[in-house]
Tab-separated table of C-alpha atoms in Angstrom:
chain	number	residue	atom	x	y	z
A	143	UNK	CA	240.546	-68.616	272.468
A	144	UNK	CA	242.874	-69.773	273.837
A	145	UNK	CA	242.407	-73.382	272.876
A	146	UNK	CA	244.343	-76.570	273.462
A	147	UNK	CA	247.264	-77.921	271.505
A	148	UNK	CA	248.049	-81.353	270.166
A	149	UNK	CA	248.644	-82.213	273.803
A	150	UNK	CA	244.980	-81.763	274.657
A	151	UNK	CA	242.893	-84.871	275.236
A	152	UNK	CA	241.080	-85.827	272.078
A	153	UNK	CA	240.186	-89.314	271.026
A	154	UNK	CA	239.135	-90.488	267.627
A	155	UNK	CA	235.470	-91.267	267.094
A	156	UNK	CA	234.527	-94.124	264.862
A	157	UNK	CA	234.553	-92.771	261.332
A	158	UNK	CA	231.200	-92.473	259.603
A	159	UNK	CA	230.687	-91.727	255.944
A	160	UNK	CA	228.945	-88.441	256.698
A	161	UNK	CA	231.922	-87.266	258.787
A	162	UNK	CA	234.538	-87.625	256.053
A	163	UNK	CA	235.835	-84.697	254.039
A	164	UNK	CA	237.171	-84.276	250.524
A	165	UNK	CA	240.136	-82.138	249.526
A	166	UNK	CA	237.839	-79.330	248.354
A	167	UNK	CA	235.886	-79.437	251.622
A	168	UNK	CA	239.109	-79.342	253.637
A	169	UNK	CA	240.302	-76.269	251.746
A	170	UNK	CA	236.997	-74.500	252.315
A	171	UNK	CA	236.968	-75.383	256.010
A	172	UNK	CA	240.492	-74.135	256.683
A	173	UNK	CA	239.983	-70.965	254.667
A	174	UNK	CA	236.751	-70.281	256.527
A	175	UNK	CA	238.034	-70.699	260.080
A	176	UNK	CA	241.627	-69.436	260.105
A	177	UNK	CA	240.773	-65.717	260.429
A	178	UNK	CA	237.514	-64.763	262.144
A	179	UNK	CA	237.395	-61.056	261.485
A	180	UNK	CA	235.792	-58.183	263.350
A	181	UNK	CA	236.783	-55.380	265.716
A	182	UNK	CA	239.649	-56.480	268.004
A	183	UNK	CA	238.048	-56.852	271.436
A	184	UNK	CA	239.450	-59.814	273.343
A	185	UNK	CA	242.800	-60.843	274.781
A	186	UNK	CA	244.036	-64.194	276.057
A	187	UNK	CA	247.246	-65.719	277.339
A	188	UNK	CA	248.647	-69.216	277.771
A	189	UNK	CA	251.394	-69.605	280.348
A	190	UNK	CA	253.692	-72.615	280.524
A	191	UNK	CA	255.850	-73.224	283.592
A	192	UNK	CA	258.560	-75.620	284.666
A	193	UNK	CA	257.664	-77.467	287.884
A	194	UNK	CA	260.211	-78.590	290.461
A	195	UNK	CA	260.895	-78.736	294.173
A	196	UNK	CA	262.009	-75.445	295.767
A	197	UNK	CA	265.779	-75.198	295.740
A	198	UNK	CA	266.143	-78.344	293.617
A	199	UNK	CA	265.516	-77.362	289.990
A	200	UNK	CA	268.019	-79.938	288.779
A	201	UNK	CA	266.185	-82.924	290.281
A	202	UNK	CA	263.230	-84.779	288.752
A	203	UNK	CA	259.930	-84.535	290.610
A	204	UNK	CA	258.813	-87.839	292.155
A	205	UNK	CA	255.898	-89.200	290.135
A	206	UNK	CA	253.572	-89.699	293.105
A	207	UNK	CA	254.053	-86.111	294.312
A	208	UNK	CA	253.566	-84.685	290.837
A	209	UNK	CA	250.406	-86.696	290.189
A	210	UNK	CA	248.895	-85.772	293.546
A	211	UNK	CA	249.593	-82.089	292.968
A	212	UNK	CA	248.136	-82.089	289.462
A	213	UNK	CA	245.049	-83.965	290.610
A	214	UNK	CA	244.501	-81.261	293.226
A	215	UNK	CA	244.920	-78.548	290.591
A	216	UNK	CA	242.359	-80.125	288.269
A	217	UNK	CA	239.791	-79.983	291.051
A	218	UNK	CA	240.176	-76.227	291.495
A	219	UNK	CA	237.391	-73.865	290.302
A	220	UNK	CA	239.728	-71.714	288.186
A	221	UNK	CA	238.924	-69.287	285.395
A	222	UNK	CA	241.787	-70.789	283.386
A	223	UNK	CA	242.062	-74.306	282.073
A	224	UNK	CA	244.962	-76.330	283.483
A	225	UNK	CA	246.811	-78.853	281.330
A	226	UNK	CA	250.022	-80.808	281.688
A	227	UNK	CA	252.618	-80.929	278.934
A	228	UNK	CA	254.430	-84.177	278.061
A	229	UNK	CA	257.480	-83.359	280.206
A	230	UNK	CA	255.392	-82.349	283.207
A	231	UNK	CA	255.328	-78.622	282.469
A	232	UNK	CA	252.166	-76.941	283.697
A	233	UNK	CA	250.074	-74.752	281.389
A	234	UNK	CA	247.342	-72.306	282.329
A	235	UNK	CA	245.170	-71.045	279.462
A	236	UNK	CA	242.958	-68.059	280.131
A	237	UNK	CA	239.459	-67.498	278.897
A	238	UNK	CA	239.114	-64.695	276.339
A	239	UNK	CA	238.988	-61.446	278.276
A	240	UNK	CA	237.259	-58.228	277.274
A	241	UNK	CA	240.371	-56.188	278.094
A	242	UNK	CA	244.046	-56.526	278.901
A	243	UNK	CA	243.340	-55.586	282.508
A	244	UNK	CA	240.674	-58.265	282.865
A	245	UNK	CA	242.979	-60.894	281.379
A	246	UNK	CA	245.803	-60.002	283.769
A	247	UNK	CA	243.560	-59.899	286.833
A	248	UNK	CA	241.982	-63.277	286.145
A	249	UNK	CA	245.297	-64.995	285.445
A	250	UNK	CA	247.019	-63.496	288.484
A	251	UNK	CA	244.210	-64.725	290.706
A	252	UNK	CA	244.412	-68.235	289.254
A	253	UNK	CA	248.195	-68.340	289.567
A	254	UNK	CA	248.013	-67.368	293.242
A	255	UNK	CA	245.706	-70.323	293.917
A	256	UNK	CA	247.825	-72.688	291.837
A	257	UNK	CA	251.001	-71.684	293.651
A	258	UNK	CA	249.359	-72.251	297.025
A	259	UNK	CA	248.322	-75.768	296.030
A	260	UNK	CA	251.750	-76.599	294.641
A	261	UNK	CA	253.414	-75.240	297.772
A	262	UNK	CA	251.400	-77.681	299.857
A	263	UNK	CA	252.942	-80.465	297.742
A	264	UNK	CA	256.451	-79.021	298.093
A	265	UNK	CA	256.532	-77.873	294.469
A	266	UNK	CA	256.988	-74.515	292.773
A	267	UNK	CA	256.745	-72.866	289.360
A	268	UNK	CA	259.644	-71.338	287.469
A	269	UNK	CA	259.428	-69.165	284.377
A	270	UNK	CA	262.261	-69.974	281.986
A	271	UNK	CA	262.079	-70.807	278.306
A	272	UNK	CA	263.984	-74.096	278.465
A	273	UNK	CA	264.915	-76.313	281.384
A	274	UNK	CA	268.504	-75.338	282.241
A	275	UNK	CA	269.266	-78.554	284.129
A	276	UNK	CA	267.144	-81.612	283.513
A	277	UNK	CA	267.320	-83.647	280.297
A	278	UNK	CA	264.069	-84.140	278.397
A	279	UNK	CA	261.990	-86.861	280.010
A	280	UNK	CA	258.401	-87.614	279.047
A	281	UNK	CA	256.103	-88.266	282.006
A	282	UNK	CA	252.800	-88.658	280.147
A	283	UNK	CA	252.208	-91.980	278.412
A	284	UNK	CA	249.255	-91.814	276.072
A	285	UNK	CA	248.769	-92.674	272.384
A	286	UNK	CA	248.877	-89.052	271.225
A	287	UNK	CA	252.199	-88.394	272.982
A	288	UNK	CA	253.647	-91.652	271.690
A	289	UNK	CA	252.679	-90.571	268.176
A	290	UNK	CA	254.035	-87.033	268.604
A	291	UNK	CA	257.339	-88.313	269.934
A	292	UNK	CA	257.682	-90.898	267.156
A	293	UNK	CA	256.909	-88.264	264.525
A	294	UNK	CA	259.294	-85.640	265.899
A	295	UNK	CA	262.126	-88.099	266.536
A	296	UNK	CA	262.493	-88.554	262.787
A	297	UNK	CA	263.863	-85.011	262.586
A	298	UNK	CA	266.387	-85.296	265.417
A	299	UNK	CA	266.533	-84.489	269.157
A	300	UNK	CA	264.883	-81.061	268.975
A	301	UNK	CA	261.390	-82.543	269.028
A	302	UNK	CA	261.785	-84.224	272.388
A	303	UNK	CA	263.272	-81.095	273.918
A	304	UNK	CA	260.358	-79.083	272.584
A	305	UNK	CA	257.866	-81.532	274.101
A	306	UNK	CA	259.501	-82.030	277.474
A	307	UNK	CA	261.819	-79.136	278.297
A	308	UNK	CA	260.404	-75.847	276.994
A	309	UNK	CA	257.948	-73.276	278.316
A	310	UNK	CA	256.521	-70.093	276.848
A	311	UNK	CA	254.184	-67.131	277.105
A	312	UNK	CA	251.671	-67.442	274.272
A	313	UNK	CA	249.632	-64.339	273.520
A	314	UNK	CA	246.230	-64.611	271.850
A	315	UNK	CA	244.670	-61.637	270.054
A	316	UNK	CA	241.699	-61.199	267.765
A	317	UNK	CA	242.447	-61.487	264.056
A	318	UNK	CA	241.219	-57.954	263.331
A	319	UNK	CA	238.990	-56.238	260.816
A	320	UNK	CA	238.326	-57.643	257.371
A	321	UNK	CA	239.152	-54.226	255.944
A	322	UNK	CA	242.722	-52.927	255.452
A	323	UNK	CA	244.434	-50.635	257.931
A	324	UNK	CA	246.473	-51.020	261.123
A	325	UNK	CA	243.739	-53.130	262.751
A	326	UNK	CA	242.971	-55.191	259.645
A	327	UNK	CA	243.696	-58.910	259.808
A	328	UNK	CA	246.167	-58.860	256.897
A	329	UNK	CA	248.249	-56.106	258.521
A	330	UNK	CA	248.093	-57.776	261.941
A	331	UNK	CA	249.196	-61.079	260.394
A	332	UNK	CA	252.184	-59.403	258.785
A	333	UNK	CA	252.992	-57.360	261.898
A	334	UNK	CA	253.009	-60.524	264.015
A	335	UNK	CA	255.688	-62.101	261.814
A	336	UNK	CA	257.836	-58.951	261.596
A	337	UNK	CA	257.486	-58.145	265.292
A	338	UNK	CA	258.092	-61.773	266.239
A	339	UNK	CA	261.914	-61.688	266.177
A	340	UNK	CA	261.864	-58.452	268.208
A	341	UNK	CA	259.800	-60.237	270.866
A	342	UNK	CA	262.105	-63.267	270.708
A	343	UNK	CA	265.106	-61.031	271.323
A	344	UNK	CA	263.610	-58.723	273.948
A	345	UNK	CA	262.261	-61.563	276.101
A	346	UNK	CA	264.914	-64.239	275.488
A	347	UNK	CA	265.209	-66.276	278.683
A	348	UNK	CA	266.736	-69.679	277.941
A	349	UNK	CA	270.520	-69.549	277.481
A	350	UNK	CA	271.341	-72.817	279.264
A	351	UNK	CA	270.998	-76.528	278.669
A	352	UNK	CA	272.362	-79.320	280.852
A	353	UNK	CA	273.767	-76.623	283.133
A	354	UNK	CA	275.918	-74.997	280.462
A	355	UNK	CA	275.554	-72.025	278.088
A	356	UNK	CA	274.329	-73.044	274.653
A	357	UNK	CA	275.463	-69.937	272.749
A	358	UNK	CA	271.815	-68.903	272.276
A	359	UNK	CA	269.957	-66.297	274.312
A	360	UNK	CA	266.778	-68.223	273.477
A	361	UNK	CA	267.611	-71.902	273.340
A	362	UNK	CA	263.882	-72.532	273.264
A	363	UNK	CA	263.613	-70.697	269.944
A	364	UNK	CA	266.638	-72.592	268.628
A	365	UNK	CA	264.868	-75.831	269.542
A	366	UNK	CA	261.799	-74.801	267.562
A	367	UNK	CA	264.022	-73.928	264.613
A	368	UNK	CA	265.418	-77.454	264.830
A	369	UNK	CA	262.025	-78.991	264.063
A	370	UNK	CA	261.269	-79.649	260.414
A	371	UNK	CA	259.761	-76.613	258.628
A	372	UNK	CA	256.560	-78.366	257.584
A	373	UNK	CA	255.553	-78.541	261.241
A	374	UNK	CA	257.212	-75.497	262.823
A	375	UNK	CA	257.548	-73.074	259.914
A	376	UNK	CA	255.422	-70.125	258.847
A	377	UNK	CA	253.775	-69.776	255.444
A	378	UNK	CA	255.090	-67.137	253.009
A	379	UNK	CA	254.112	-63.546	253.781
A	380	UNK	CA	253.875	-62.468	250.125
A	381	UNK	CA	250.641	-64.456	249.648
A	382	UNK	CA	247.153	-63.453	250.847
A	383	UNK	CA	246.962	-64.743	254.450
A	384	UNK	CA	243.973	-67.060	254.105
A	385	UNK	CA	245.337	-68.590	250.930
A	386	UNK	CA	248.844	-68.899	252.393
A	387	UNK	CA	247.695	-70.624	255.568
A	388	UNK	CA	245.295	-72.955	253.771
A	389	UNK	CA	248.025	-74.153	251.426
A	390	UNK	CA	250.487	-74.493	254.278
A	391	UNK	CA	248.095	-76.471	256.475
A	392	UNK	CA	247.054	-78.888	253.738
A	393	UNK	CA	250.599	-79.472	252.540
A	394	UNK	CA	251.977	-79.965	256.061
A	395	UNK	CA	252.792	-83.532	257.132
A	396	UNK	CA	250.192	-85.470	259.055
A	397	UNK	CA	251.466	-86.255	262.529
A	398	UNK	CA	249.267	-89.274	263.119
A	399	UNK	CA	246.120	-91.146	262.175
A	400	UNK	CA	244.200	-91.604	265.396
A	401	UNK	CA	242.435	-94.721	266.566
A	402	UNK	CA	239.756	-95.312	269.126
A	403	UNK	CA	240.795	-96.445	272.616
A	404	UNK	CA	241.675	-100.123	272.673
A	405	UNK	CA	242.448	-100.300	268.948
A	406	UNK	CA	246.211	-100.070	269.378
A	407	UNK	CA	248.813	-97.331	268.811
A	408	UNK	CA	248.086	-94.460	266.507
A	409	UNK	CA	249.600	-94.708	263.032
A	410	UNK	CA	252.462	-92.280	262.338
A	411	UNK	CA	252.741	-91.909	258.543
A	412	UNK	CA	255.925	-90.620	256.989
A	413	UNK	CA	255.763	-87.780	254.463
A	414	UNK	CA	251.980	-87.851	254.013
A	415	UNK	CA	250.397	-84.391	253.823
A	416	UNK	CA	246.794	-83.813	254.799
A	417	UNK	CA	246.083	-82.980	251.159
A	418	UNK	CA	247.461	-86.368	250.084
A	419	UNK	CA	245.422	-88.090	252.790
A	420	UNK	CA	242.236	-86.411	251.586
A	421	UNK	CA	242.979	-87.368	247.984
A	422	UNK	CA	243.869	-90.996	248.630
A	423	UNK	CA	241.434	-91.737	251.419
A	424	UNK	CA	243.916	-94.169	252.965
A	425	UNK	CA	244.666	-95.603	255.486
A	426	UNK	CA	241.081	-94.417	256.024
A	427	UNK	CA	239.082	-91.401	254.944
A	428	UNK	CA	239.907	-88.281	256.989
A	429	UNK	CA	237.150	-86.554	258.941
A	430	UNK	CA	236.449	-83.036	260.175
A	431	UNK	CA	237.810	-84.087	263.560
A	432	UNK	CA	241.004	-85.306	261.892
A	433	UNK	CA	241.386	-81.919	260.240
A	434	UNK	CA	240.782	-80.071	263.509
A	435	UNK	CA	243.381	-82.234	265.216
A	436	UNK	CA	245.858	-81.835	262.360
A	437	UNK	CA	245.719	-78.047	262.723
A	438	UNK	CA	246.696	-78.340	266.394
A	439	UNK	CA	249.814	-80.328	265.435
A	440	UNK	CA	251.256	-77.412	263.433
A	441	UNK	CA	253.555	-75.192	265.485
A	442	UNK	CA	254.424	-72.032	263.518
A	443	UNK	CA	255.470	-68.954	265.502
A	444	UNK	CA	252.124	-67.326	264.632
A	445	UNK	CA	249.160	-69.663	264.381
A	446	UNK	CA	245.789	-68.509	263.030
A	447	UNK	CA	242.999	-70.243	264.945
A	448	UNK	CA	240.292	-67.728	264.196
A	449	UNK	CA	242.356	-65.466	266.429
A	450	UNK	CA	246.123	-64.973	266.258
A	451	UNK	CA	248.240	-67.076	268.592
A	452	UNK	CA	251.749	-65.623	269.033
A	453	UNK	CA	254.011	-68.435	270.206
A	454	UNK	CA	257.545	-66.988	270.174
A	455	UNK	CA	258.052	-65.587	273.696
A	456	UNK	CA	260.069	-67.514	276.292
A	457	UNK	CA	258.519	-68.066	279.711
A	458	UNK	CA	259.520	-65.158	281.934
A	459	UNK	CA	261.129	-64.946	285.390
A	460	UNK	CA	259.268	-63.949	288.516
A	461	UNK	CA	255.660	-64.377	289.490
A	462	UNK	CA	254.470	-61.542	287.235
A	463	UNK	CA	257.140	-61.468	284.527
A	464	UNK	CA	254.627	-62.759	281.953
A	465	UNK	CA	252.617	-59.538	282.244
A	466	UNK	CA	255.202	-57.447	280.372
A	467	UNK	CA	255.193	-59.381	277.049
A	468	UNK	CA	251.413	-59.682	277.228
A	469	UNK	CA	250.983	-55.939	277.813
A	470	UNK	CA	253.534	-54.866	275.202
A	471	UNK	CA	252.137	-57.131	272.492
A	472	UNK	CA	248.519	-56.215	273.233
A	473	UNK	CA	249.342	-52.505	273.074
A	474	UNK	CA	251.218	-52.832	269.776
A	475	UNK	CA	248.323	-54.679	268.153
A	476	UNK	CA	245.181	-53.170	269.636
A	477	UNK	CA	246.072	-49.475	269.773
A	478	UNK	CA	245.984	-48.098	266.198
A	479	UNK	CA	248.689	-45.471	266.788
A	480	UNK	CA	251.050	-47.948	268.448
A	481	UNK	CA	250.342	-50.539	265.751
A	482	UNK	CA	251.345	-48.086	263.047
A	483	UNK	CA	254.504	-47.068	264.919
A	484	UNK	CA	255.500	-50.689	265.493
A	485	UNK	CA	254.889	-51.613	261.870
A	486	UNK	CA	257.137	-48.792	260.639
A	487	UNK	CA	259.836	-49.833	263.125
A	488	UNK	CA	259.892	-53.528	262.181
A	489	UNK	CA	259.199	-53.300	258.448
A	490	UNK	CA	262.892	-52.747	257.538
A	491	UNK	CA	263.764	-56.002	259.321
A	492	UNK	CA	262.053	-57.928	256.524
A	493	UNK	CA	265.162	-57.390	254.387
A	494	UNK	CA	267.093	-59.687	256.744
A	495	UNK	CA	264.710	-62.558	256.110
A	496	UNK	CA	266.286	-63.161	252.719
A	497	UNK	CA	264.906	-63.103	249.149
A	498	UNK	CA	261.700	-64.908	248.132
A	499	UNK	CA	262.133	-68.626	248.572
A	500	UNK	CA	264.385	-68.254	251.626
A	501	UNK	CA	263.515	-70.243	254.768
A	502	UNK	CA	260.514	-68.806	256.573
A	503	UNK	CA	260.257	-68.051	260.284
A	504	UNK	CA	261.556	-69.390	262.613
A	505	UNK	CA	264.251	-70.806	260.306
A	506	UNK	CA	265.134	-67.506	258.608
A	507	UNK	CA	268.397	-65.639	259.345
A	508	UNK	CA	266.525	-62.859	261.170
A	509	UNK	CA	264.753	-65.210	263.573
A	510	UNK	CA	267.932	-67.189	264.194
A	511	UNK	CA	269.864	-63.978	264.927
A	512	UNK	CA	267.151	-62.942	267.390
A	513	UNK	CA	267.397	-66.265	269.198
A	514	UNK	CA	271.185	-66.302	269.247
A	515	UNK	CA	271.996	-62.682	270.129
A	516	UNK	CA	268.842	-61.282	271.713
A	517	UNK	CA	268.745	-57.474	271.894
A	518	UNK	CA	272.532	-57.339	271.573
A	519	UNK	CA	271.743	-57.324	267.847
A	520	UNK	CA	271.767	-53.572	267.066
A	521	UNK	CA	268.840	-53.528	264.624
A	522	UNK	CA	266.646	-55.665	266.847
A	523	UNK	CA	267.521	-53.502	269.822
A	524	UNK	CA	266.663	-50.320	267.913
A	525	UNK	CA	263.302	-51.722	266.845
A	526	UNK	CA	262.600	-52.924	270.391
A	527	UNK	CA	263.309	-49.475	271.854
A	528	UNK	CA	260.787	-47.887	269.480
A	529	UNK	CA	258.172	-50.594	270.078
A	530	UNK	CA	258.439	-50.467	273.870
A	531	UNK	CA	258.126	-46.682	273.814
A	532	UNK	CA	255.014	-46.976	271.660
A	533	UNK	CA	253.581	-49.561	274.044
A	534	UNK	CA	254.237	-47.367	277.082
A	535	UNK	CA	252.385	-44.507	275.384
A	536	UNK	CA	249.493	-46.750	274.330
A	537	UNK	CA	248.815	-48.599	277.581
A	538	UNK	CA	246.955	-45.684	279.252
A	539	UNK	CA	244.681	-45.492	276.199
A	540	UNK	CA	243.914	-49.197	276.680
A	541	UNK	CA	243.016	-48.605	280.327
A	542	UNK	CA	246.002	-50.523	281.728
A	543	UNK	CA	246.560	-49.872	285.439
A	544	UNK	CA	249.610	-48.017	286.710
A	545	UNK	CA	251.239	-51.236	287.930
A	546	UNK	CA	251.261	-52.659	284.391
A	547	UNK	CA	252.485	-49.426	282.848
A	548	UNK	CA	255.272	-49.209	285.432
A	549	UNK	CA	256.305	-52.824	284.815
A	550	UNK	CA	256.658	-52.215	281.080
A	551	UNK	CA	258.554	-48.951	281.579
A	552	UNK	CA	260.893	-50.600	284.091
A	553	UNK	CA	261.586	-53.496	281.747
A	554	UNK	CA	262.297	-51.084	278.899
A	555	UNK	CA	264.812	-49.163	281.009
A	556	UNK	CA	266.541	-52.130	282.658
A	557	UNK	CA	266.674	-54.444	279.676
A	558	UNK	CA	265.759	-53.039	276.263
A	559	UNK	CA	267.604	-49.733	276.541
A	560	UNK	CA	270.727	-51.583	277.719
A	561	UNK	CA	270.610	-54.275	275.032
A	562	UNK	CA	269.946	-56.950	277.652
A	563	UNK	CA	267.331	-59.640	278.233
A	564	UNK	CA	266.560	-62.057	281.113
A	565	UNK	CA	268.932	-64.595	279.561
A	566	UNK	CA	271.816	-62.272	280.458
A	567	UNK	CA	270.801	-62.448	284.135
A	568	UNK	CA	270.963	-66.245	284.036
A	569	UNK	CA	274.374	-66.150	282.383
A	570	UNK	CA	275.642	-63.585	284.901
A	571	UNK	CA	274.396	-65.757	287.743
A	572	UNK	CA	276.133	-68.821	286.333
A	573	UNK	CA	279.430	-66.912	286.114
A	574	UNK	CA	278.942	-65.794	289.723
A	575	UNK	CA	278.435	-69.393	290.829
A	576	UNK	CA	274.674	-69.194	291.373
A	577	UNK	CA	272.569	-72.102	290.175
A	578	UNK	CA	269.687	-70.900	287.969
A	579	UNK	CA	266.224	-71.292	289.513
A	580	UNK	CA	267.585	-71.985	292.987
A	581	UNK	CA	265.430	-69.136	294.281
A	582	UNK	CA	262.186	-69.645	292.306
A	583	UNK	CA	259.539	-66.972	292.491
A	584	UNK	CA	262.006	-64.134	292.943
A	585	UNK	CA	262.228	-61.706	290.093
A	586	UNK	CA	265.829	-60.808	289.228
A	587	UNK	CA	264.633	-57.400	288.034
A	588	UNK	CA	263.745	-56.312	291.560
């Protein structure tokens, strides 16, 4: 943890009989790997950034400059892995760290090096959940991206915007104990889904598209809600987590059937679940590698990959804005007292998700309200106030340094307590005639 996504480089190996899997084997494999339980010890973070020239966030980056910069980044001896998203966004994925402090320190050091390299190529990073200016444009041309685009296009324009125009802070935490309790995996799974809309609202930072307000505080989250539920939706919370995720993963649509290099484009089936593929064995028998790849093509707001991957937070402004959502979420999950407080605060929000059978996150009314209104929603704001206070109290117990504690407390006072989020700063700037991201690297909170 963290691991790559469907955008990571994987090629299909020639299928051998011993590699193939049956439906029963697939079920056993997914059930066995989705939650790796034990004492919560490690923390990770994946940071996605928009890349553009300083002072010109509305202009595309020339291909030669972008490729030269990314080649230089790949040669760096970083702690994090560096990958490029289909639209040219840059992602840094940390190694699992033994503490929140270690995770922050390692990522800050890597980001400082990355920014220096980009600066030498007249490029900069900006933290915002969705590109406020440029239309979606894919810069990577490889079979897996061709397949992803073809698959997502069937559901409308949201897929391309997700691929090419969005950026996030993804927080990775251990699944938790096998036993019940505030640090048990079943409670942490449920907490992640109930806390999710609070995090969406509190850190919403993508109110613009094509230079105009969209009506959403988190346009990024609205984009994810526009992708078909089989790929972007969560499983039901009223079913045991391992069973729920296994069913969901097997019944989700297959994005593509991969081929080896030189064998032509990857096949993009329509409406074929992985379960159906395993049963039919056509267009060829699926393998363990196919299953592993299939799991990376599912984009729910909380993804169990042995650990929990929380995927609902917009990229944040400023060089260190990402630290606040990472610190708050880590505190609310890994400190037992804070976890219990947060669970009590967000549990009543479940009533707004609708009766059994209603759309699951991120398509439920609660998640959509969080994306549209942010912390201006009174109930989400109230829950956020309680959760941030619990996080502030818990961070010293987790050994977080004063700078991290101060950053969380400052964010709580300047945003959460006032029912505001970074999206409001972007909207205020637009009304004042300022172009968003014209001064990248400066934190509007300072």
